Amino acid sequence: MKKVKAKYAEQDDVVFVYITDESSNYEKWNEYVSLLGDEHYYLYDSQRFALGDLYGFKNIPAYLIFDKKGELSKMYVGVDITEAKAITWIENARAMEYQ
């Protein structure tokens, strides 16, 4: 996903948000994300499960693409999403503004 993030680094209409849960050690996570920047959130399991129920996923990682209206336009659960697929989905979500 490094290429995807680099492609949209200067675009103010694309934001990458990272969420983890109690399966990650909080102290290590906190040290790591302080070096990364971006939007990172640590959720309690109950919060993550509620989010999963809301958007229809049970496992992480999950990739959710929202349009500018805040509507979910695409979701993928798993680790093997391709950069090309992610870029296509982001571009489609960005184009929704003009439809």
PDB file of C-alpha atoms in Angstrom:
ATOM      1  CA  MET A   1       0.000   0.000   0.000  1.00  0.00           C
ATOM      2  CA  LYS A   2       3.028   2.301   0.051  1.00  0.00           C
ATOM      3  CA  LYS A   3       2.538   3.175  -3.625  1.00  0.00           C
ATOM      4  CA  VAL A   4      -1.138   3.888  -3.039  1.00  0.00           C
ATOM      5  CA  LYS A   5      -0.379   6.205  -0.129  1.00  0.00           C
ATOM      6  CA  ALA A   6       2.348   7.934  -2.136  1.00  0.00           C
ATOM      7  CA  LYS A   7      -0.027   8.491  -5.071  1.00  0.00           C
ATOM      8  CA  TYR A   8      -2.516  10.318  -2.841  1.00  0.00           C
ATOM      9  CA  ALA A   9      -0.078  11.991  -0.444  1.00  0.00           C
ATOM     10  CA  GLU A  10      -0.834  15.486  -1.764  1.00  0.00           C
ATOM     11  CA  GLN A  11      -4.571  14.933  -2.256  1.00  0.00           C
ATOM     12  CA  ASP A  12      -6.679  16.484   0.474  1.00  0.00           C
ATOM     13  CA  ASP A  13      -9.725  14.453  -0.523  1.00  0.00           C
ATOM     14  CA  VAL A  14      -8.118  11.075   0.293  1.00  0.00           C
ATOM     15  CA  VAL A  15      -7.459  10.098   3.902  1.00  0.00           C
ATOM     16  CA  PHE A  16      -6.012   6.814   5.110  1.00  0.00           C
ATOM     17  CA  VAL A  17      -7.392   5.720   8.482  1.00  0.00           C
ATOM     18  CA  TYR A  18      -5.897   2.763  10.322  1.00  0.00           C
ATOM     19  CA  ILE A  19      -7.729   0.875  13.034  1.00  0.00           C
ATOM     20  CA  THR A  20      -6.505  -1.899  15.275  1.00  0.00           C
ATOM     21  CA  ASP A  21      -7.972  -3.606  18.302  1.00  0.00           C
ATOM     22  CA  GLU A  22      -6.939  -5.347  21.483  1.00  0.00           C
ATOM     23  CA  SER A  23      -5.180  -8.058  19.494  1.00  0.00           C
ATOM     24  CA  SER A  24      -2.323  -5.537  19.242  1.00  0.00           C
ATOM     25  CA  ASN A  25      -0.184  -4.595  22.228  1.00  0.00           C
ATOM     26  CA  TYR A  26      -1.200  -1.015  23.003  1.00  0.00           C
ATOM     27  CA  GLU A  27       2.210   0.233  24.137  1.00  0.00           C
ATOM     28  CA  LYS A  28       4.005  -1.134  21.074  1.00  0.00           C
ATOM     29  CA  TRP A  29       1.236   0.110  18.790  1.00  0.00           C
ATOM     30  CA  ASN A  30       1.388   3.585  20.335  1.00  0.00           C
ATOM     31  CA  GLU A  31       5.168   3.812  19.876  1.00  0.00           C
ATOM     32  CA  TYR A  32       4.915   2.608  16.279  1.00  0.00           C
ATOM     33  CA  VAL A  33       2.116   4.905  15.129  1.00  0.00           C
ATOM     34  CA  SER A  34       3.763   7.961  16.645  1.00  0.00           C
ATOM     35  CA  LEU A  35       6.436   7.517  13.972  1.00  0.00           C
ATOM     36  CA  LEU A  36       4.000   7.050  11.088  1.00  0.00           C
ATOM     37  CA  GLY A  37       1.650   9.990  11.059  1.00  0.00           C
ATOM     38  CA  ASP A  38      -1.726   9.490   9.367  1.00  0.00           C
ATOM     39  CA  GLU A  39      -4.891   8.642  11.270  1.00  0.00           C
ATOM     40  CA  HIS A  40      -4.511   5.665  13.616  1.00  0.00           C
ATOM     41  CA  TYR A  41      -7.067   4.445  16.139  1.00  0.00           C
ATOM     42  CA  TYR A  42      -6.913   1.747  18.780  1.00  0.00           C
ATOM     43  CA  LEU A  43     -10.338   0.261  19.517  1.00  0.00           C
ATOM     44  CA  TYR A  44     -11.532  -1.969  22.278  1.00  0.00           C
ATOM     45  CA  ASP A  45     -12.792  -5.275  20.919  1.00  0.00           C
ATOM     46  CA  SER A  46     -16.402  -4.273  21.576  1.00  0.00           C
ATOM     47  CA  GLN A  47     -15.895  -1.116  19.486  1.00  0.00           C
ATOM     48  CA  ARG A  48     -14.248  -3.017  16.654  1.00  0.00           C
ATOM     49  CA  PHE A  49     -17.008  -5.636  16.661  1.00  0.00           C
ATOM     50  CA  ALA A  50     -19.629  -2.864  16.554  1.00  0.00           C
ATOM     51  CA  LEU A  51     -17.814  -1.298  13.596  1.00  0.00           C
ATOM     52  CA  GLY A  52     -17.675  -4.683  11.887  1.00  0.00           C
ATOM     53  CA  ASP A  53     -21.383  -5.215  12.486  1.00  0.00           C
ATOM     54  CA  LEU A  54     -22.140  -1.770  11.072  1.00  0.00           C
ATOM     55  CA  TYR A  55     -20.178  -2.329   7.865  1.00  0.00           C
ATOM     56  CA  GLY A  56     -20.457  -6.106   7.516  1.00  0.00           C
ATOM     57  CA  PHE A  57     -16.996  -7.476   8.271  1.00  0.00           C
ATOM     58  CA  LYS A  58     -15.856  -9.870  10.971  1.00  0.00           C
ATOM     59  CA  ASN A  59     -12.073  -9.937  10.515  1.00  0.00           C
ATOM     60  CA  ILE A  60      -9.216  -7.532  10.060  1.00  0.00           C
ATOM     61  CA  PRO A  61      -7.529  -6.340   8.020  1.00  0.00           C
ATOM     62  CA  ALA A  62     -10.508  -4.862   6.245  1.00  0.00           C
ATOM     63  CA  TYR A  63     -10.218  -2.146   3.626  1.00  0.00           C
ATOM     64  CA  LEU A  64     -13.185   0.200   3.408  1.00  0.00           C
ATOM     65  CA  ILE A  65     -13.434   2.921   0.782  1.00  0.00           C
ATOM     66  CA  PHE A  66     -15.882   5.752   1.455  1.00  0.00           C
ATOM     67  CA  ASP A  67     -16.964   8.457  -0.951  1.00  0.00           C
ATOM     68  CA  LYS A  68     -17.072  12.146  -0.034  1.00  0.00           C
ATOM     69  CA  LYS A  69     -20.616  11.756   1.244  1.00  0.00           C
ATOM     70  CA  GLY A  70     -19.371   9.233   3.792  1.00  0.00           C
ATOM     71  CA  GLU A  71     -21.071   6.322   2.067  1.00  0.00           C
ATOM     72  CA  LEU A  72     -19.275   3.000   1.819  1.00  0.00           C
ATOM     73  CA  SER A  73     -18.415   2.423  -1.833  1.00  0.00           C
ATOM     74  CA  LYS A  74     -16.187  -0.680  -1.571  1.00  0.00           C
ATOM     75  CA  MET A  75     -14.949  -3.128   1.028  1.00  0.00           C
ATOM     76  CA  TYR A  76     -12.341  -5.855   0.987  1.00  0.00           C
ATOM     77  CA  VAL A  77     -11.424  -8.165   3.869  1.00  0.00           C
ATOM     78  CA  GLY A  78      -8.017  -9.844   3.752  1.00  0.00           C
ATOM     79  CA  VAL A  79      -4.343  -9.129   3.350  1.00  0.00           C
ATOM     80  CA  ASP A  80      -3.890  -9.634  -0.373  1.00  0.00           C
ATOM     81  CA  ILE A  81      -5.516  -6.533  -1.854  1.00  0.00           C
ATOM     82  CA  THR A  82      -3.540  -5.321  -4.852  1.00  0.00           C
ATOM     83  CA  GLU A  83      -2.386  -1.737  -5.150  1.00  0.00           C
ATOM     84  CA  ALA A  84      -4.019  -1.487  -8.576  1.00  0.00           C
ATOM     85  CA  LYS A  85      -7.358  -2.610  -7.156  1.00  0.00           C
ATOM     86  CA  ALA A  86      -7.104  -0.138  -4.275  1.00  0.00           C
ATOM     87  CA  ILE A  87      -6.318   2.725  -6.657  1.00  0.00           C
ATOM     88  CA  THR A  88      -9.256   1.802  -8.899  1.00  0.00           C
ATOM     89  CA  TRP A  89     -11.629   1.749  -5.934  1.00  0.00           C
ATOM     90  CA  ILE A  90     -10.341   5.071  -4.621  1.00  0.00           C
ATOM     91  CA  GLU A  91     -10.678   6.677  -8.043  1.00  0.00           C
ATOM     92  CA  ASN A  92     -14.227   5.332  -8.394  1.00  0.00           C
ATOM     93  CA  ALA A  93     -15.148   6.736  -4.975  1.00  0.00           C
ATOM     94  CA  ARG A  94     -13.632  10.105  -5.881  1.00  0.00           C
ATOM     95  CA  ALA A  95     -15.609  10.129  -9.138  1.00  0.00           C
ATOM     96  CA  MET A  96     -18.888   9.601  -7.263  1.00  0.00           C
ATOM     97  CA  GLU A  97     -18.827  13.278  -6.299  1.00  0.00           C
ATOM     98  CA  TYR A  98     -19.502  14.225  -9.899  1.00  0.00           C
ATOM     99  CA  GLN A  99     -22.393  11.852 -10.507  1.00  0.00           C
TER     100      GLN A  99
END
